[in-house]
Short mmCIF file of C-alpha atoms in Angstrom, two decimals:
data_model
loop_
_atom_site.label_atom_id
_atom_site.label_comp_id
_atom_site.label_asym_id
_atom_site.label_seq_id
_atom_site.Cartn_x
_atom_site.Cartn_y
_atom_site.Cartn_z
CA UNK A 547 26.75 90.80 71.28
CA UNK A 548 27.50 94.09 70.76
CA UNK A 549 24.32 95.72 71.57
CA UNK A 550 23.71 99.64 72.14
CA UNK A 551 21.66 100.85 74.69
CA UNK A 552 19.03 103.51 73.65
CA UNK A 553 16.99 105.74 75.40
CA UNK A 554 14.89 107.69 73.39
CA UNK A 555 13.50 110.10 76.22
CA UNK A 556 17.33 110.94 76.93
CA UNK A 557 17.90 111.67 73.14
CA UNK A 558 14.52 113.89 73.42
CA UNK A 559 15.90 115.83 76.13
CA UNK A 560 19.23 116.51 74.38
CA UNK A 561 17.42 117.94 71.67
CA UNK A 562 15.35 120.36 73.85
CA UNK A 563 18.22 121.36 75.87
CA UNK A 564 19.92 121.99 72.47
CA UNK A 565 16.98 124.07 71.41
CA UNK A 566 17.13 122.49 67.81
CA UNK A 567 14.09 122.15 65.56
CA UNK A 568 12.86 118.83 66.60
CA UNK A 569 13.59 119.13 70.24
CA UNK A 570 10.89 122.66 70.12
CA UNK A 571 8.41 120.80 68.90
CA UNK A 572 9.07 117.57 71.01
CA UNK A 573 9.21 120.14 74.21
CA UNK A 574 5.12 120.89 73.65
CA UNK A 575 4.52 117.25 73.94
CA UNK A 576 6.50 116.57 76.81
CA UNK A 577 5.35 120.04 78.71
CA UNK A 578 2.00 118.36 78.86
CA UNK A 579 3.02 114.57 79.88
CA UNK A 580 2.24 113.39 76.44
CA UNK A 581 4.20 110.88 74.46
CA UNK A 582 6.15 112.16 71.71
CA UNK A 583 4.65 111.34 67.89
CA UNK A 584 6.75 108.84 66.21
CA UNK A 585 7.19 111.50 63.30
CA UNK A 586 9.27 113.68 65.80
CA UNK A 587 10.89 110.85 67.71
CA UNK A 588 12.33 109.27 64.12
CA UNK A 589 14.81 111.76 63.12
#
């Protein structure tokens, strides 16, 4: 079918390790165990 697989939380933690915009503000979420708001997730 030509599917792609995914993974949000390993696109997250790209991000942070990156030290970009999003990924600083997704890293105070994820610190704490909390899910990540949808407005930081959608890029």
């Amino acid at each position: 079918y030509g599917l792609v697989h995914i993974a949000a939380g390993d696109l997250l933690r790209a991000e942070v390790a990156a030290d970009t915009e999003k990924g600083k503000e997704a890293k105070q979420y994820m610190e704490k165990g909390q899910l990540v708001p949808n407005d930081i997730v959608v890029m």
